[in-house]
Amino acid sequence: MDPASKVLAEASASETPRTWAALSEWSDVPLHTLYYRARGRRSREEKAQRQQYLTVEEEQALVTFLLLMSSLGQPVQIKYLPLLAFSLAR
């Protein structure tokens, strides 16, 4: 859970100040971050995770394959990585 979401959860459960400015000052989280998180905007980390093309296991398989090819003396060109990722995702 990101810091802004933690602050909002703690603020609703305790007797902390209810204004955005007071919460921001109390928690050292920027005011606009608290405001947007309270209205449902995701954090950058959550957004990046949702937009990730490959799963963690697929990424690890791709890395393993690339390291194997490199150790065999056949490095894979960067322009072929999207094709390999697409093949894994299928």
PDB file of C-alpha atoms in Angstrom:
ATOM      1  CA  MET A   1       0.000   0.000   0.000  1.00  0.00           C
ATOM      2  CA  ASP A   2       1.411   3.383  -0.946  1.00  0.00           C
ATOM      3  CA  PRO A   3       1.931   6.148   1.666  1.00  0.00           C
ATOM      4  CA  ALA A   4      -1.049   8.238   0.530  1.00  0.00           C
ATOM      5  CA  SER A   5      -3.458   5.305   0.851  1.00  0.00           C
ATOM      6  CA  LYS A   6      -2.058   4.494   4.306  1.00  0.00           C
ATOM      7  CA  VAL A   7      -2.599   8.082   5.439  1.00  0.00           C
ATOM      8  CA  LEU A   8      -6.179   8.075   4.179  1.00  0.00           C
ATOM      9  CA  ALA A   9      -6.913   4.761   5.909  1.00  0.00           C
ATOM     10  CA  GLU A  10      -5.382   5.938   9.186  1.00  0.00           C
ATOM     11  CA  ALA A  11      -7.171   9.286   9.000  1.00  0.00           C
ATOM     12  CA  SER A  12     -10.569   7.637   8.640  1.00  0.00           C
ATOM     13  CA  ALA A  13      -9.905   5.406  11.663  1.00  0.00           C
ATOM     14  CA  SER A  14      -8.463   8.005  14.027  1.00  0.00           C
ATOM     15  CA  GLU A  15      -9.053  11.520  15.298  1.00  0.00           C
ATOM     16  CA  THR A  16      -6.622  13.188  12.895  1.00  0.00           C
ATOM     17  CA  PRO A  17      -7.500  16.464  11.159  1.00  0.00           C
ATOM     18  CA  ARG A  18      -9.968  16.160   8.285  1.00  0.00           C
ATOM     19  CA  THR A  19      -8.704  18.816   5.851  1.00  0.00           C
ATOM     20  CA  TRP A  20      -6.362  17.956   2.983  1.00  0.00           C
ATOM     21  CA  ALA A  21      -3.837  20.563   4.097  1.00  0.00           C
ATOM     22  CA  ALA A  22      -3.782  19.239   7.669  1.00  0.00           C
ATOM     23  CA  LEU A  23      -3.435  15.636   6.511  1.00  0.00           C
ATOM     24  CA  SER A  24      -0.648  16.621   4.142  1.00  0.00           C
ATOM     25  CA  GLU A  25       1.241  18.480   6.849  1.00  0.00           C
ATOM     26  CA  TRP A  26       0.661  15.703   9.383  1.00  0.00           C
ATOM     27  CA  SER A  27       1.871  12.925   7.063  1.00  0.00           C
ATOM     28  CA  ASP A  28       4.443  14.625   4.780  1.00  0.00           C
ATOM     29  CA  VAL A  29       2.521  13.393   1.718  1.00  0.00           C
ATOM     30  CA  PRO A  30       1.792  16.049  -0.938  1.00  0.00           C
ATOM     31  CA  LEU A  31      -1.703  17.501  -0.746  1.00  0.00           C
ATOM     32  CA  HIS A  32      -2.579  16.799  -4.372  1.00  0.00           C
ATOM     33  CA  THR A  33      -1.523  13.159  -3.965  1.00  0.00           C
ATOM     34  CA  LEU A  34      -3.925  12.698  -1.055  1.00  0.00           C
ATOM     35  CA  TYR A  35      -6.702  14.430  -2.963  1.00  0.00           C
ATOM     36  CA  TYR A  36      -6.339  12.302  -6.093  1.00  0.00           C
ATOM     37  CA  ARG A  37      -5.880   9.031  -4.181  1.00  0.00           C
ATOM     38  CA  ALA A  38      -9.080   9.710  -2.233  1.00  0.00           C
ATOM     39  CA  ARG A  39     -10.907  10.071  -5.552  1.00  0.00           C
ATOM     40  CA  GLY A  40      -9.700   6.734  -6.897  1.00  0.00           C
ATOM     41  CA  ARG A  41      -6.583   7.550  -8.905  1.00  0.00           C
ATOM     42  CA  ARG A  42      -4.049   4.741  -8.727  1.00  0.00           C
ATOM     43  CA  SER A  43      -0.446   5.196  -7.719  1.00  0.00           C
ATOM     44  CA  ARG A  44       2.241   5.084 -10.387  1.00  0.00           C
ATOM     45  CA  GLU A  45       3.367   1.664  -9.197  1.00  0.00           C
ATOM     46  CA  GLU A  46      -0.141   0.197  -9.457  1.00  0.00           C
ATOM     47  CA  LYS A  47      -0.642   1.739 -12.870  1.00  0.00           C
ATOM     48  CA  ALA A  48       2.672   0.332 -14.108  1.00  0.00           C
ATOM     49  CA  GLN A  49       1.833  -3.138 -12.782  1.00  0.00           C
ATOM     50  CA  ARG A  50      -1.530  -3.133 -14.568  1.00  0.00           C
ATOM     51  CA  GLN A  51       0.121  -2.110 -17.853  1.00  0.00           C
ATOM     52  CA  GLN A  52       2.842  -4.756 -17.673  1.00  0.00           C
ATOM     53  CA  TYR A  53       2.868  -6.915 -20.798  1.00  0.00           C
ATOM     54  CA  LEU A  54       4.460 -10.075 -19.403  1.00  0.00           C
ATOM     55  CA  THR A  55       3.898 -11.802 -16.094  1.00  0.00           C
ATOM     56  CA  VAL A  56       6.811 -12.175 -13.693  1.00  0.00           C
ATOM     57  CA  GLU A  57       7.279 -15.819 -14.691  1.00  0.00           C
ATOM     58  CA  GLU A  58       7.264 -14.952 -18.391  1.00  0.00           C
ATOM     59  CA  GLU A  59       9.823 -12.208 -17.811  1.00  0.00           C
ATOM     60  CA  GLN A  60      12.043 -14.636 -15.940  1.00  0.00           C
ATOM     61  CA  ALA A  61      11.759 -17.170 -18.792  1.00  0.00           C
ATOM     62  CA  LEU A  62      12.733 -14.483 -21.301  1.00  0.00           C
ATOM     63  CA  VAL A  63      15.748 -13.425 -19.227  1.00  0.00           C
ATOM     64  CA  THR A  64      16.833 -17.045 -18.842  1.00  0.00           C
ATOM     65  CA  PHE A  65      16.566 -17.591 -22.596  1.00  0.00           C
ATOM     66  CA  LEU A  66      18.535 -14.418 -23.369  1.00  0.00           C
ATOM     67  CA  LEU A  67      21.296 -15.346 -20.922  1.00  0.00           C
ATOM     68  CA  LEU A  68      21.469 -18.854 -22.379  1.00  0.00           C
ATOM     69  CA  MET A  69      21.743 -17.545 -25.933  1.00  0.00           C
ATOM     70  CA  SER A  70      24.418 -15.074 -24.850  1.00  0.00           C
ATOM     71  CA  SER A  71      26.449 -17.771 -23.086  1.00  0.00           C
ATOM     72  CA  LEU A  72      26.279 -19.895 -26.255  1.00  0.00           C
ATOM     73  CA  GLY A  73      27.748 -17.014 -28.250  1.00  0.00           C
ATOM     74  CA  GLN A  74      24.525 -16.068 -30.052  1.00  0.00           C
ATOM     75  CA  PRO A  75      23.312 -12.811 -28.462  1.00  0.00           C
ATOM     76  CA  VAL A  76      19.793 -11.796 -29.463  1.00  0.00           C
ATOM     77  CA  GLN A  77      19.394  -8.440 -31.170  1.00  0.00           C
ATOM     78  CA  ILE A  78      17.231  -5.904 -29.382  1.00  0.00           C
ATOM     79  CA  LYS A  79      14.873  -5.607 -32.337  1.00  0.00           C
ATOM     80  CA  TYR A  80      13.789  -9.246 -31.782  1.00  0.00           C
ATOM     81  CA  LEU A  81      12.784  -8.789 -28.133  1.00  0.00           C
ATOM     82  CA  PRO A  82       9.185  -7.644 -28.871  1.00  0.00           C
ATOM     83  CA  LEU A  83       8.667 -10.735 -31.041  1.00  0.00           C
ATOM     84  CA  LEU A  84       9.991 -13.006 -28.286  1.00  0.00           C
ATOM     85  CA  ALA A  85       7.796 -11.265 -25.682  1.00  0.00           C
ATOM     86  CA  PHE A  86       4.756 -11.651 -27.926  1.00  0.00           C
ATOM     87  CA  SER A  87       5.519 -15.336 -28.408  1.00  0.00           C
ATOM     88  CA  LEU A  88       5.741 -15.825 -24.655  1.00  0.00           C
ATOM     89  CA  ALA A  89       2.525 -13.928 -24.004  1.00  0.00           C
ATOM     90  CA  ARG A  90       0.586 -16.056 -26.486  1.00  0.00           C
TER      91      ARG A  90
END
